[in-house]
Amino acid sequence: MTRPPLSSHSRFGQRVRRRYEDQLYLLPAGLPDPQTMAQAFEALHAQGLDTGSALRVMRQLVLERLLCLDCDAQAPLQQITQAMTHLAEFALNKACAEVQRALDQTHGAPTTTAGLRAQLWIVGMGKLGARELNVSSDIDLIYVYDEDGDTAGDAQGRGRLSNQEYFARAVRAIYVLMGDTTEHGFVFRVDLALRPNGNSGHPAVSLDALENYLHVQGREWERFAWLKSRVVAPLDCVAAGTTLALRSVVLPFVFRRYLDYNVFDSLRILHQQIRDHASKRSAGHPERANDVKLSRGGIREIEFIVQLLQVVRGGQFPELRTRPTLSALARLTKAGLMHKTTAQALAEAYDFLRRVEHRIQYLDDQQTHVLPTQDQDLDWIASAMGFENAPQLLHQLDAHREVVAEEFDKLLGGGVDRDCKGCNGGKPVKAASFDEVLEQAPPLFEARLADWREHPRVLALREDSRARLVRLIARTSQWVREDKATEVAAVRLADWIEPLLRRESYLALLLERPNVHERLLRLLGAARWPARYLLLHPGVIDELASVEMLDERFSAADFEQELDHRCASLKGTGEDDDESLLNLLRRAHHAEVFRTLARDLEGRLTVEEVADDLTSLAEAVLRITTRWCWSRLKSRHCATPRFAIIAYGKLGGKELGYGSDLDIVFVYDDEDEQASEVYSALVRKLINWLTVKTGEGDLYEIDTALRPNGNSGLLVTSFNAYANYQQQRGSNTAWTWEHQAMTRARFILGDDALRERFDAIRKAVSTAPRDATALRSEIVTMRERVRAAHPVKGNHFDVKHSAGGMIDAEFVMQYLVLSQSAIHPELLDNAGNIALLERAEVLGLLPAGVGHTAAGAYRELRRVQHRARLNEEPTQVGPCELQTQRAAVLALWHAIFDNAASTPPT
């Protein structure tokens, strides 16, 4: 009986043959090349497919052909990668031409100052640039245009754009043609993250801007990225030689004129980040540790070995400047930079690992590099590699990876002396001693470090880690002398790192990432609270390695998606126990809080933006935790809980700060006879998950005192009971102060029907008829109680509690909402005190200028309070400070409450 061809096992191949049985013949026999691809493309066009669909179907045909050639005919690796590169180039050239034709019709051609057509160059990075594309690879692209200018406009001269906008639109349109998933799949996944300034950068960058970026901001890892860069479209620009201008910009950036040993540390750091990323991806997925690309001894380490030697020596040895890995290995051997046997072993490992990678991807056309866990799939990969069984495959795989890892460790395993400046003819410069660097330290810093001479943690450090610590102290002292850091920051750094000395990775991180060290010092020097937070959660400093992070904002959708994905990964391997999920939540939360803190202290966010992001984070955590707790609740009786969370206080008003507790009320709307018990169990579990301290700390303190009947009431209330309580139905009803709190209440979790019912209740409470005089009197009485509970000593001014402080403004707004929103529904929005004060003035409820001035004063008082808490200082200032703001709030208070003969006590 004839065995079926090996390619028949591929589920991807099976799908293609079923779906495109009538189109397979359109791709001429043999190895696909640009000519046969063009024939297939035109034939598909003739069948009525548009460009995007024709490219997608052609991709399916090409990959099915390569599957057969690779697995059935054992085609050489280079033929497969070359064909995939041809496919990407063909598709990009077609997409680029079509997109620019369409844009030209509307906006005219982009022009240079000389009146010539400005050119767009699509730069392929990584494996595309090196013509090493794998069968399910994404393509890393950077779009560069040769010159700024404007388009000519259409025939009537309309629709003119800047060249930058024209090419930005072209980039987006090409992405749609290439990367969007349709019924025919996609052509290639497109990644633009390597462009200048990453995902925050412009879609397309001018040649001048690129040159400036590389010269001023280009980072070490970007040199490795640009090493394999190549213009892949339009091919007519390449043929004409116009793209050579790009080469003249890139080469000096990648290859320095001297032997560039500094890149050793940079590449070591980059490699560690990749390994860390792989570790995070494999959390909850142990099988992902068998990653032929990213794991120890994988494809990436071969590439790093080769690229490191190229970048270090390429400035003086231009013959090393080649893109493909196998070609570079041969050149390194010829240049005497690598033993022939080593290069041969690495070349064999590279060929083996890449062919295994392709067979992994042939299974389902997924961009993965991890060996499958299904025995049938693993056995098939073994057969397709020429082995009799999987154990033989795994044995050979381990042998290759061990060779690669050994060579990688030799090159990047810490043998380079970081104190070597040119290596002084090969002799390392002697490192300074601890006493020597202490003598040069600023006085306060020296005094703080004096007892480290005999400190057990310092004495217990390994020699290399002790040397790192000495160099870190020296660099910190130098920065203080140069005014790049304050002496206070240096002392706080010592306070922070002392308890962590046994965790030597932090020393290495700070020493090898000066940017992290510098940003950390800025954070520590800016305020006291960050140091306390970092001591509790030291791992978050790794977030400082990302420059882009400072320019980003918190995304609740991304946060939830990432956590749900991690949870699913843990569940897949049976590791989704409560403790694992509790720690998963905490690590993610702490990292996001720290990102916000870093942006805050760097001045990237206003106080209001900080509050918005912290509020959004809290809401996201509540949603995720509720979902996870419900899914693990043994007594649950339905798929989705009929349950809601109502936020009050700072959370309700979107004014959350660092370390704020959450004022929340839980309600349910469920007729099941066990509903009360079920939702009580859910709330208890939810509060426990949010508040319990694990090895990763806690999340939030929860305050439920605003629920009906306060702390004596039920932890969770039926929605009807909540509505009756708030709307004064029956004998058990809300007090006025609870209606004051209701003005800031906000529905943050639950279905739309419950949201609408809550909004109706809030509106009914806020617009209910009230005696204005009685309301003023009750609110003034409540203000006096709050003041008595928070006395201010002497003649100091407390920005929150003193007369003219924030609470006065808040109470005024609560009075206006409760007394005026029936007539002025504009006040019903939970828009925050600042916006509502402005609205109240516009509506004529406040004298001209009073609301606006008070809003500005409230904003400044919030800022002062925010900074004081960050610096762990009292929120009280001297009587001569903040007089303008205090007067503005007092004027607001008197404008509303003078009729009640009340003045807030001083």
Short mmCIF file of C-alpha atoms in Angstrom, two decimals, residues 3-11 67-68 70-72 355-364 372 374-390 393:
data_model
loop_
_atom_site.label_atom_id
_atom_site.label_comp_id
_atom_site.label_asym_id
_atom_site.label_seq_id
_atom_site.Cartn_x
_atom_site.Cartn_y
_atom_site.Cartn_z
CA ARG A 3 1.93 5.77 1.90
CA PRO A 4 0.28 9.17 1.49
CA PRO A 5 2.67 12.05 0.92
CA LEU A 6 3.97 13.68 4.10
CA SER A 7 2.41 16.98 3.11
CA SER A 8 -1.07 15.49 3.44
CA HIS A 9 -0.85 15.63 7.25
CA SER A 10 -0.79 19.44 7.25
CA ARG A 11 -4.17 20.76 8.33
CA LEU A 67 4.63 22.59 1.79
CA CYS A 68 4.81 19.86 -0.84
CA ASP A 70 9.68 21.06 1.43
CA CYS A 71 8.16 17.98 3.05
CA ASP A 72 7.74 15.62 0.09
CA ARG A 355 13.46 23.49 8.79
CA VAL A 356 11.88 22.37 12.06
CA GLU A 357 10.37 25.85 12.40
CA HIS A 358 8.83 25.55 8.94
CA ARG A 359 7.29 22.19 9.70
CA ILE A 360 5.78 23.56 12.91
CA GLN A 361 4.22 26.36 10.88
CA TYR A 362 3.02 24.08 8.07
CA LEU A 363 0.65 22.35 10.51
CA ASP A 364 -1.82 25.22 10.84
CA PRO A 372 3.53 20.77 19.17
CA GLN A 374 0.21 16.33 20.11
CA ASP A 375 2.09 13.08 19.47
CA GLN A 376 0.78 12.78 15.92
CA ASP A 377 2.02 16.25 15.02
CA LEU A 378 5.41 15.70 16.62
CA ASP A 379 5.80 12.34 14.87
CA TRP A 380 4.92 14.00 11.57
CA ILE A 381 7.57 16.68 12.05
CA ALA A 382 10.11 13.92 12.80
CA SER A 383 9.15 12.07 9.61
CA ALA A 384 9.24 15.25 7.55
CA MET A 385 12.76 15.88 8.88
CA GLY A 386 13.88 12.37 7.89
CA PHE A 387 13.79 10.74 11.32
CA GLU A 388 12.09 7.46 12.18
CA ASN A 389 10.49 8.77 15.34
CA ALA A 390 10.11 11.80 17.58
CA LEU A 393 14.24 14.27 16.36
#
